[in-house]
Amino acid sequence: MYQEIDLDKININSEPPAEEPARQYYFMAKCRKWVQDFEQKNGRFPKACVVNMGCQMNARDSEKLRGILGTIGYQETDSEEADFVIYNTCTVRENANNKVYGRLGALSSYKKKNPGMMVALCGCMMQEPEVVEKLKTSYRFVNLVFGTHNIFKFAELLASAYESDKMIVDIWKDTEQIVEELPNERKYFFKSGVNIMFGCNNFCSYCIVPYVRGRERSRKPEDIIHEIEGLAKDGVVEVMLLGQNVNSYGKNLKEPVTFAELLQRIERIDGIERIRFMTSHPKDLSDELIEVMRHSKKICKHLHLPLQSGSTKVLGEMNRHYTKEQYLLLVDKLRAAVPDIALTTDIIVGYPGETEEDFLETMDVVQKVEYDSAFTFIYSKRTGTPAAKREDQVPEDVVKDRFERLLKEVQEIGAKKSLQYEGTIQEILVEEVNHQDSHLVTGRLSNNSVVHVPGDKSLIGKLIRVRLTECKGFYYLGEVIEE
Ligand code: SAH
Ligand code: SF4
Ligand code: F3S
């Protein structure tokens, strides 16, 4: 594992090695020399702030950035008034995109106060050529820009940024490469995201992710198992397997493996108590997977199953490859196999051409499935996607009205669903001390619901039994039965 690589033993005056990850460790050693010089000059170590703006996949990437910065010797801070600030961006919807430009304005004023400050941008938004053009013309103070495919090169890019007074831009269009064994700094010691695949091949007609994350690539099962065994030894009890469409995991490997087979192998790892995964595409959710979920002791009783729309017509136009009826059938099968499974979803309102009838089909699915919770999104036009070219965009006021009706329905159903476990005894994994009340700790049920119970930080990372005394809508208050 990477912890065993001693940066002091690397000769930074020699040529950098060609192979990975050795090459990146060479550059980490080089960057560390820079950090040591900074400390000599300033009497303190430089501070770094990593800001994550995207999904769980981006959050995991941010942990890798933090791991490298920590290895180099930076001290981590939450404040953007730091010596190094990096935004790991998202571009799935327009507002994610706009946020970045707003925040860059503030960074430029910090940089005026601290001219040695370095600003870097990476992540999905950087894969869009017009974004990079805009940065080059209007945000010249940015030091380093890279994308999703070469994030493993962070140390190497940082080393070049130290030596240059110009903006360094390195964006790859795509990659086949997966670099293993780089450092990462987990946010929680007891749970961790684990990438099982990268990219997406589905090209849903509204979605920019396949363009910015590239083609689907699965990690080898041995590498995933090796990583999770390491995590378990390190105290991790819960893993979240990450991919844009985990149900198509392993199809393109030289020796194909199914997602269901991978789950069974992970189930056998000692120390791992809970297994979660996201996201599941309904079109690829197999009967084999449902069977594995039925028999598993560790797979959590929660499935995030994005619907997007309840209208078969809209689903066809979205290129989702399932109908309303197929989706409902899948939900029936899942509930028959795992009766107490919590279902959550993503829904887009106002896809081009969506009629009132189409929207009512979505409402109908929401009422039939009774989701425990749902993320609802207003359709956002993403340049480069097929849906953006359509002329029948739905007027804003119509979309707003539908969105509010949907949100109300989703919330009412969610509140009703939560009530069903009031009074029962359940197991939670304690995650943190409550932010509002330090006499409470906050944990999650297997079905992902949040529970607050009296306790202190010694409980963090433990699985404890609690009674759910009161349901407060979207969370429970409880009491500890057994630690
Ligand atoms: N791979 C996952 C989703 C990744 S993006 C899946 O297929 O389920 C997360 C969510 O963002 C999507 O499920 C979708 O509901 C939403 N989304 C994606 N593109 C969008 C767009 N152009 N406008 C609004 N919401 C969008
Ligand atoms: Fe986007 Fe569809 Fe891929 Fe999900 S499956 S990331 S919604 S293209
Ligand atoms: Fe956003 Fe990229 Fe995730 S666009 S949703 S951060 S894959």
Coordinates of C-alpha atoms and ligand atoms in Angstrom, one line a residue:
M1 CA 0.0 0.0 0.0
Y2 CA 1.0 3.6 -0.5
Q3 CA 1.7 4.3 3.1
E4 CA 4.8 2.1 2.8
I5 CA 6.4 4.2 0.1
D6 CA 9.0 6.4 1.8
L7 CA 9.2 9.7 0.0
D8 CA 12.6 10.4 1.6
K9 CA 14.1 7.5 -0.4
I10 CA 13.1 9.0 -3.7
N11 CA 16.0 10.8 -5.5
I12 CA 14.3 13.9 -6.9
N13 CA 17.4 14.9 -8.8
S14 CA 17.1 11.9 -11.1
E15 CA 14.8 11.7 -14.0
P16 CA 11.1 11.0 -13.1
P17 CA 10.1 7.3 -13.6
A18 CA 7.8 6.6 -16.6
E19 CA 5.5 4.1 -14.9
E20 CA 2.6 4.9 -12.6
P21 CA 2.1 5.3 -9.7
A22 CA 5.9 5.5 -9.1
R23 CA 6.0 8.7 -11.2
Q24 CA 3.5 10.4 -9.0
Y25 CA 5.4 9.5 -5.9
Y26 CA 8.5 11.0 -7.4
F27 CA 6.5 14.3 -7.9
M28 CA 5.0 14.1 -4.4
A29 CA 8.6 14.0 -3.1
K30 CA 9.4 17.0 -5.3
C31 CA 6.4 18.9 -4.0
R32 CA 7.3 18.0 -0.5
K33 CA 10.6 19.7 -0.9
W34 CA 8.8 22.8 -2.1
V35 CA 6.6 22.6 1.1
Q36 CA 9.6 22.2 3.3
D37 CA 11.2 25.3 1.7
F38 CA 7.9 27.2 2.3
E39 CA 8.1 26.2 6.0
Q40 CA 11.7 27.3 6.3
K41 CA 10.8 30.7 4.8
N42 CA 7.5 31.3 6.6
G43 CA 7.9 29.5 9.8
R44 CA 4.7 27.5 9.2
F45 CA 3.4 24.8 6.8
P46 CA 1.2 26.0 3.9
K47 CA -2.6 25.4 4.2
A48 CA -4.7 23.8 1.6
C49 CA -8.5 23.8 1.1
V50 CA -10.2 21.2 -1.1
V51 CA -13.8 22.2 -2.0
N52 CA -16.0 19.4 -3.4
M53 CA -18.9 20.6 -5.5
G54 CA -20.2 17.4 -7.1
C55 CA -21.6 13.9 -6.5
Q56 CA -20.2 11.1 -4.4
M57 CA -17.8 10.2 -7.2
N58 CA -16.4 13.7 -7.0
A59 CA -16.3 13.5 -3.2
R60 CA -14.1 10.4 -3.5
D61 CA -11.8 12.2 -6.0
S62 CA -11.5 15.0 -3.5
E63 CA -10.3 12.5 -0.9
K64 CA -7.6 11.5 -3.3
L65 CA -6.6 15.2 -3.7
R66 CA -6.5 15.6 0.0
G67 CA -4.4 12.4 0.4
I68 CA -1.8 13.8 -2.0
L69 CA -1.8 17.2 -0.4
G70 CA -1.4 15.6 3.1
T71 CA 1.4 13.4 1.9
I72 CA 3.2 16.4 0.5
G73 CA 2.9 18.2 3.8
Y74 CA 0.0 20.7 3.5
Q75 CA -2.2 21.3 6.4
E76 CA -5.8 21.0 5.7
T77 CA -8.3 23.8 6.3
D78 CA -11.9 24.6 5.6
S79 CA -11.2 28.2 5.0
E80 CA -10.7 29.4 1.4
E81 CA -8.3 32.0 2.7
A82 CA -5.5 29.4 2.3
D83 CA -2.2 29.0 0.4
F84 CA -3.7 26.5 -2.0
V85 CA -7.4 26.2 -2.9
I86 CA -8.8 23.7 -5.3
Y87 CA -12.4 23.4 -6.5
N88 CA -13.5 20.0 -7.6
T89 CA -16.3 21.0 -9.9
C90 CA -19.6 19.6 -11.1
T91 CA -21.4 20.5 -14.3
V92 CA -24.5 18.3 -14.3
R93 CA -26.8 21.3 -14.1
E94 CA -26.3 24.9 -15.0
N95 CA -26.5 26.2 -11.4
A96 CA -23.6 23.9 -10.3
N97 CA -21.7 25.6 -13.1
N98 CA -22.6 29.2 -12.2
K99 CA -21.6 28.7 -8.5
V100 CA -18.0 28.2 -9.5
Y101 CA -17.7 31.6 -11.3
G102 CA -19.3 33.3 -8.3
R103 CA -16.9 31.8 -5.8
L104 CA -13.9 32.5 -8.0
G105 CA -14.6 36.2 -7.6
A106 CA -14.1 35.8 -3.9
L107 CA -10.9 33.8 -4.4
S108 CA -9.4 36.5 -6.5
S109 CA -9.7 39.0 -3.7
Y110 CA -8.0 36.6 -1.2
K111 CA -5.2 36.2 -3.7
K112 CA -4.7 39.9 -3.8
K113 CA -4.1 39.8 -0.1
N114 CA -1.8 36.7 -0.3
P115 CA -0.1 36.9 -3.7
G116 CA 1.7 33.5 -3.1
M117 CA -1.7 31.8 -3.0
M118 CA -2.4 29.2 -5.6
V119 CA -5.8 28.4 -7.1
A120 CA -6.6 25.2 -8.9
L121 CA -9.7 23.9 -10.7
C122 CA -10.5 20.3 -11.6
G123 CA -13.4 18.0 -12.1
C124 CA -16.3 17.6 -14.6
M125 CA -16.8 21.3 -15.5
M126 CA -13.1 21.5 -16.7
Q127 CA -13.9 18.9 -19.4
E128 CA -16.0 21.5 -21.2
P129 CA -13.8 23.5 -23.7
E130 CA -15.9 26.7 -23.4
V131 CA -15.3 26.7 -19.6
V132 CA -11.5 26.5 -20.1
E133 CA -11.6 29.3 -22.7
K134 CA -13.5 31.5 -20.3
L135 CA -11.0 30.8 -17.5
K136 CA -8.1 31.6 -19.8
T137 CA -9.6 34.9 -20.8
S138 CA -11.4 36.2 -17.7
Y139 CA -9.8 34.3 -14.7
R140 CA -6.1 34.6 -15.4
F141 CA -5.2 34.4 -11.7
V142 CA -6.0 30.6 -11.7
N143 CA -2.8 28.7 -11.5
L144 CA -3.8 25.1 -12.5
V145 CA -6.6 23.6 -14.5
F146 CA -7.0 19.8 -15.1
G147 CA -9.9 17.4 -15.7
T148 CA -11.4 14.2 -14.6
H149 CA -9.2 11.8 -16.6
N150 CA -5.8 12.9 -15.4
I151 CA -6.6 13.6 -11.7
F152 CA -4.1 10.9 -10.8
K153 CA -1.4 13.3 -12.2
F154 CA -2.2 15.9 -9.6
A155 CA 1.2 15.8 -7.9
E156 CA 3.0 16.1 -11.3
L157 CA 0.8 19.1 -12.3
L158 CA 1.3 20.8 -8.9
A159 CA 5.1 20.4 -9.3
S160 CA 4.8 22.2 -12.7
A161 CA 2.6 24.9 -11.3
Y162 CA 5.2 25.7 -8.6
E163 CA 7.7 26.4 -11.4
S164 CA 5.5 28.4 -13.7
D165 CA 4.0 31.9 -13.4
K166 CA 1.4 31.0 -16.2
M167 CA -1.8 29.1 -15.9
I168 CA -1.1 25.4 -16.4
V169 CA -3.9 23.7 -18.3
D170 CA -3.9 19.9 -18.9
I171 CA -7.2 18.4 -20.0
W172 CA -7.5 14.9 -21.5
K173 CA -10.4 14.0 -23.8
D174 CA -10.7 10.4 -22.5
T175 CA -8.6 7.7 -21.0
E176 CA -8.3 3.9 -20.7
Q177 CA -6.0 4.2 -17.8
I178 CA -6.9 3.5 -14.1
V179 CA -4.0 4.3 -11.7
E180 CA -4.2 2.3 -8.5
E181 CA -2.4 2.8 -5.1
L182 CA -2.3 6.5 -4.8
P183 CA -2.8 8.2 -1.4
N184 CA -6.2 9.2 -0.2
E185 CA -7.5 10.9 3.0
R186 CA -10.9 9.6 4.1
K187 CA -13.4 12.0 5.6
Y188 CA -14.6 9.3 8.0
F189 CA -12.4 6.6 9.5
F190 CA -15.3 4.1 9.7
K191 CA -16.8 4.4 6.2
S192 CA -15.5 4.9 2.7
G193 CA -16.6 5.3 -0.9
V194 CA -14.9 2.8 -3.2
N195 CA -14.9 3.4 -7.0
I196 CA -15.8 0.3 -8.8
M197 CA -16.0 1.9 -12.2
F198 CA -15.5 5.2 -13.9
G199 CA -17.3 6.9 -16.8
C200 CA -20.7 6.2 -18.4
N201 CA -21.8 4.7 -21.7
N202 CA -25.5 5.4 -21.4
F203 CA -25.9 8.8 -23.0
C204 CA -29.2 9.7 -21.5
S205 CA -30.3 12.5 -23.8
Y206 CA -30.3 15.3 -21.1
C207 CA -27.0 14.3 -19.4
I208 CA -23.5 15.7 -19.7
V209 CA -21.8 13.1 -17.5
P210 CA -20.7 10.7 -20.4
Y211 CA -19.1 13.6 -22.1
V212 CA -17.1 14.8 -19.1
R213 CA -16.4 11.4 -17.5
G214 CA -15.6 9.4 -20.6
R215 CA -16.4 5.8 -21.4
E216 CA -17.2 3.2 -18.9
R217 CA -14.2 1.5 -17.3
S218 CA -14.5 -1.1 -14.6
R219 CA -11.7 -1.7 -12.0
K220 CA -10.5 -5.3 -11.7
P221 CA -12.3 -7.2 -9.0
E222 CA -9.0 -8.1 -7.4
D223 CA -8.1 -4.4 -7.1
I224 CA -11.4 -3.5 -5.5
I225 CA -11.2 -6.4 -3.0
H226 CA -7.7 -5.6 -2.2
E227 CA -8.7 -2.0 -1.5
I228 CA -11.7 -3.0 0.7
E229 CA -9.6 -5.5 2.7
G230 CA -7.2 -2.7 3.4
L231 CA -10.0 -0.4 4.4
A232 CA -11.4 -3.1 6.7
K233 CA -8.0 -3.6 8.4
D234 CA -8.0 0.2 8.8
G235 CA -11.3 0.2 10.8
V236 CA -13.8 0.8 8.0
V237 CA -17.1 -1.0 8.6
E238 CA -19.2 0.5 5.8
V239 CA -18.4 0.8 2.1
M240 CA -20.3 2.6 -0.6
L241 CA -19.5 1.2 -4.0
L242 CA -19.5 4.0 -6.6
G243 CA -20.3 4.1 -10.3
Q244 CA -22.7 5.9 -12.6
N245 CA -24.3 2.6 -13.4
V246 CA -23.1 -0.1 -11.0
N247 CA -25.4 -2.7 -12.6
S248 CA -23.3 -2.8 -15.7
Y249 CA -20.1 -3.3 -13.7
G250 CA -17.6 -5.7 -15.1
K251 CA -19.1 -6.2 -18.5
N252 CA -16.1 -4.8 -20.4
L253 CA -13.4 -6.5 -18.3
K254 CA -11.1 -9.0 -20.1
E255 CA -12.6 -11.6 -17.8
P256 CA -16.2 -10.3 -17.3
V257 CA -17.6 -10.3 -13.7
T258 CA -21.2 -9.3 -12.8
F259 CA -22.0 -6.7 -10.1
A260 CA -23.8 -9.4 -8.2
E261 CA -20.7 -11.6 -8.2
L262 CA -18.6 -8.7 -7.0
L263 CA -21.0 -8.0 -4.2
Q264 CA -20.8 -11.6 -3.0
R265 CA -17.0 -11.4 -2.9
I266 CA -17.2 -8.2 -0.9
E267 CA -19.7 -9.8 1.5
R268 CA -17.1 -12.3 2.5
I269 CA -14.6 -9.7 3.7
D270 CA -14.3 -9.8 7.5
G271 CA -14.8 -6.5 9.2
I272 CA -17.1 -5.0 6.6
E273 CA -20.6 -4.9 8.1
R274 CA -22.5 -2.7 5.7
I275 CA -22.4 -2.5 1.9
R276 CA -24.1 0.3 0.0
F277 CA -23.9 1.2 -3.7
M278 CA -24.9 3.8 -6.1
T279 CA -26.2 4.5 -8.8
S280 CA -28.4 1.7 -10.1
H281 CA -29.7 2.1 -13.6
P282 CA -33.1 0.3 -13.8
K283 CA -32.4 -1.0 -17.3
D284 CA -29.5 -3.2 -16.0
L285 CA -30.7 -4.3 -12.6
S286 CA -30.6 -8.0 -12.9
D287 CA -32.6 -10.8 -11.2
E288 CA -29.3 -12.2 -10.1
L289 CA -28.6 -8.9 -8.2
I290 CA -32.1 -9.1 -6.6
E291 CA -31.3 -12.6 -5.4
V292 CA -28.0 -11.6 -3.9
M293 CA -29.7 -8.7 -2.1
R294 CA -32.4 -11.1 -0.8
H295 CA -29.8 -13.4 0.8
S296 CA -27.2 -10.8 1.9
K297 CA -26.6 -10.0 5.5
K298 CA -24.5 -6.9 4.7
I299 CA -26.1 -5.1 1.8
C300 CA -28.1 -2.2 3.2
K301 CA -31.8 -2.1 2.9
H302 CA -31.8 0.9 0.6
L303 CA -31.7 1.2 -3.2
H304 CA -31.4 4.4 -5.1
L305 CA -33.2 3.8 -8.4
P306 CA -33.5 6.9 -10.5
L307 CA -36.8 7.1 -12.3
Q308 CA -36.2 10.4 -14.2
S309 CA -39.8 10.3 -15.6
G310 CA -42.9 8.2 -15.2
S311 CA -43.9 8.7 -18.8
T312 CA -42.9 5.9 -21.2
K313 CA -42.9 8.4 -24.0
V314 CA -40.5 10.8 -22.2
L315 CA -38.4 7.8 -21.0
G316 CA -37.9 6.8 -24.6
E317 CA -36.9 10.2 -25.6
M318 CA -34.5 10.3 -22.6
N319 CA -32.9 7.1 -24.0
R320 CA -33.4 5.4 -20.7
H321 CA -34.3 2.0 -22.1
Y322 CA -37.2 1.1 -19.8
T323 CA -41.0 1.8 -19.7
K324 CA -43.1 3.0 -16.9
E325 CA -44.5 -0.6 -16.5
Q326 CA -41.0 -2.2 -16.5
Y327 CA -39.9 0.2 -13.8
L328 CA -43.0 -0.6 -11.7
L329 CA -42.4 -4.3 -12.2
L330 CA -38.9 -4.0 -11.0
V331 CA -40.0 -2.2 -7.9
D332 CA -42.5 -5.1 -7.2
K333 CA -39.7 -7.7 -7.6
L334 CA -37.4 -5.8 -5.3
R335 CA -40.1 -5.4 -2.6
A336 CA -41.0 -9.1 -2.9
A337 CA -37.4 -10.1 -2.4
V338 CA -36.5 -7.5 0.3
P339 CA -39.8 -6.3 1.9
D340 CA -38.4 -3.6 4.1
I341 CA -36.2 -2.0 1.4
A342 CA -36.2 1.8 1.3
L343 CA -36.4 3.2 -2.3
T344 CA -35.2 6.6 -3.3
T345 CA -35.0 8.2 -6.7
D346 CA -34.0 11.1 -9.0
I347 CA -36.7 12.8 -11.0
I348 CA -36.4 15.4 -13.7
V349 CA -39.3 17.8 -14.2
G350 CA -39.7 19.8 -17.5
Y351 CA -37.8 17.6 -19.9
P352 CA -38.3 19.2 -23.4
G353 CA -41.8 18.3 -24.8
E354 CA -43.0 17.1 -21.4
T355 CA -46.8 17.5 -21.4
E356 CA -49.2 17.7 -18.4
E357 CA -50.1 14.1 -19.1
D358 CA -46.5 13.0 -19.1
F359 CA -46.0 14.8 -15.8
L360 CA -49.1 13.1 -14.3
E361 CA -47.5 9.8 -15.3
T362 CA -44.5 10.7 -13.1
M363 CA -46.9 11.6 -10.2
D364 CA -48.6 8.3 -10.7
V365 CA -45.3 6.4 -10.3
V366 CA -44.4 8.5 -7.3
Q367 CA -47.8 7.6 -5.7
K368 CA -47.5 3.9 -6.6
V369 CA -43.9 3.4 -5.5
E370 CA -44.1 5.6 -2.4
Y371 CA -40.4 6.6 -2.3
D372 CA -38.8 7.1 1.0
S373 CA -37.3 10.2 -0.5
A374 CA -36.6 11.6 -3.9
F375 CA -34.2 14.2 -5.4
T376 CA -36.3 16.3 -7.7
F377 CA -34.6 18.4 -10.4
I378 CA -35.7 21.0 -12.8
Y379 CA -34.5 20.1 -16.3
S380 CA -31.3 22.0 -17.1
K381 CA -30.2 22.5 -20.7
R382 CA -26.6 21.2 -21.1
T383 CA -24.9 22.3 -24.3
G384 CA -23.7 19.3 -26.3
T385 CA -26.4 16.9 -25.2
P386 CA -29.2 15.9 -27.7
A387 CA -32.0 17.3 -25.5
A388 CA -30.4 20.8 -25.6
K389 CA -31.1 21.0 -29.4
R390 CA -34.8 20.6 -28.9
E391 CA -37.0 23.5 -29.6
D392 CA -39.9 22.4 -27.4
Q393 CA -38.4 23.5 -24.1
V394 CA -41.1 23.7 -21.4
P395 CA -41.9 27.3 -20.3
E396 CA -40.4 28.2 -16.9
D397 CA -43.7 28.9 -15.1
V398 CA -45.1 25.5 -16.2
V399 CA -42.0 23.7 -15.0
K400 CA -42.1 25.6 -11.6
D401 CA -45.7 24.7 -11.0
R402 CA -45.1 21.0 -11.8
F403 CA -41.9 21.0 -9.7
E404 CA -43.8 22.3 -6.7
R405 CA -46.6 19.8 -7.0
L406 CA -44.1 17.0 -7.3
L407 CA -42.1 18.2 -4.3
K408 CA -45.2 18.4 -2.1
E409 CA -46.2 14.9 -3.1
V410 CA -42.7 13.5 -2.5
Q411 CA -42.4 15.1 0.9
E412 CA -45.8 14.0 2.1
I413 CA -45.2 10.4 1.1
G414 CA -41.7 10.5 2.6
A415 CA -43.0 11.8 6.0
K416 CA -45.7 9.0 6.0
K417 CA -43.1 6.4 5.2
S418 CA -40.8 7.5 8.0
L419 CA -43.5 7.0 10.5
Q420 CA -43.7 3.3 9.9
Y421 CA -40.6 2.5 12.0
E422 CA -41.5 4.7 15.0
G423 CA -41.2 2.7 18.2
T424 CA -39.1 -0.1 16.7
I425 CA -35.6 -1.2 17.7
Q426 CA -33.0 -0.9 14.9
E427 CA -29.3 -0.7 14.4
I428 CA -27.5 2.5 13.5
L429 CA -24.0 3.3 12.5
V430 CA -23.0 6.4 14.5
E431 CA -21.4 8.9 12.2
E432 CA -20.9 12.2 14.1
V433 CA -21.6 14.4 17.0
N434 CA -24.8 16.3 16.3
H435 CA -24.1 19.8 14.9
Q436 CA -26.8 21.6 16.8
D437 CA -26.7 19.7 20.1
S438 CA -23.4 18.2 21.3
H439 CA -25.2 15.9 23.7
L440 CA -26.5 13.9 20.7
V441 CA -24.8 11.8 18.1
T442 CA -26.2 11.2 14.6
G443 CA -26.3 7.8 12.9
R444 CA -28.0 6.1 10.0
L445 CA -30.2 3.0 9.8
S446 CA -29.5 0.4 7.2
N447 CA -32.2 2.1 5.1
N448 CA -30.2 5.3 5.3
S449 CA -32.7 7.2 7.6
V450 CA -31.0 9.6 10.0
V451 CA -31.4 9.0 13.8
H452 CA -30.2 11.3 16.7
V453 CA -29.6 9.6 20.1
P454 CA -28.0 10.8 23.3
G455 CA -24.2 10.0 23.3
D456 CA -20.7 11.3 22.8
K457 CA -17.9 11.0 20.3
S458 CA -16.8 7.7 21.7
L459 CA -19.7 6.1 19.8
I460 CA -18.6 7.4 16.4
G461 CA -18.0 4.5 14.0
K462 CA -19.9 2.0 16.2
L463 CA -22.9 0.0 15.2
I464 CA -25.4 0.3 18.1
R465 CA -29.0 -0.8 18.8
V466 CA -31.4 2.0 19.4
R467 CA -35.2 2.4 19.9
L468 CA -36.7 5.0 17.5
T469 CA -38.8 6.9 20.0
E470 CA -40.1 9.7 17.8
C471 CA -40.3 10.4 14.1
K472 CA -39.7 14.0 13.3
G473 CA -40.6 13.8 9.6
F474 CA -37.3 13.2 7.9
Y475 CA -35.3 11.9 10.9
Y476 CA -35.9 10.1 14.2
L477 CA -35.0 10.8 17.8
G478 CA -34.0 7.6 19.6
E479 CA -32.5 6.1 22.7
V480 CA -29.6 3.7 23.0
I481 CA -30.6 0.2 23.9
E482 CA -27.2 -1.5 23.6
E483 CA -23.7 -0.2 22.7
Ligands
SAH1 N1 -25.7 8.0 -13.2 C1 -26.8 8.4 -12.4 C2 -27.0 9.8 -12.2 C3 -25.9 10.8 -12.3 S1 -26.4 12.5 -12.4 C4 -28.0 7.7 -12.9 O1 -28.1 7.5 -14.1 O2 -28.9 7.6 -12.2 C5 -27.6 12.6 -11.0 C6 -28.9 13.1 -11.4 O3 -28.9 14.4 -11.9 C7 -29.6 12.3 -12.4 O4 -30.2 11.1 -12.0 C8 -30.6 13.2 -13.0 O5 -31.9 13.1 -12.3 C9 -30.0 14.6 -12.7 N2 -29.7 15.2 -14.0 C10 -28.7 14.8 -14.9 N3 -28.7 15.7 -15.9 C11 -29.6 16.6 -15.7 C12 -30.1 17.8 -16.4 N4 -29.6 18.1 -17.5 N5 -31.1 18.6 -15.8 C13 -31.6 18.2 -14.6 N6 -31.2 17.2 -13.9 C14 -30.2 16.4 -14.4
SF4_2 FE1 -26.1 10.5 -16.9 FE2 -27.7 8.5 -17.7 FE3 -25.1 8.1 -17.4 FE4 -26.6 8.5 -15.3 S1 -26.7 6.8 -16.7 S2 -24.7 9.4 -15.7 S3 -28.1 10.0 -16.0 S4 -26.0 9.4 -18.9
F3S3 FE1 -21.4 16.4 -11.3 FE2 -19.5 15.1 -12.5 FE3 -20.8 13.9 -10.5 S1 -20.9 16.4 -13.5 S2 -22.8 14.8 -10.7 S3 -19.6 15.7 -10.3 S4 -19.9 13.0 -12.3

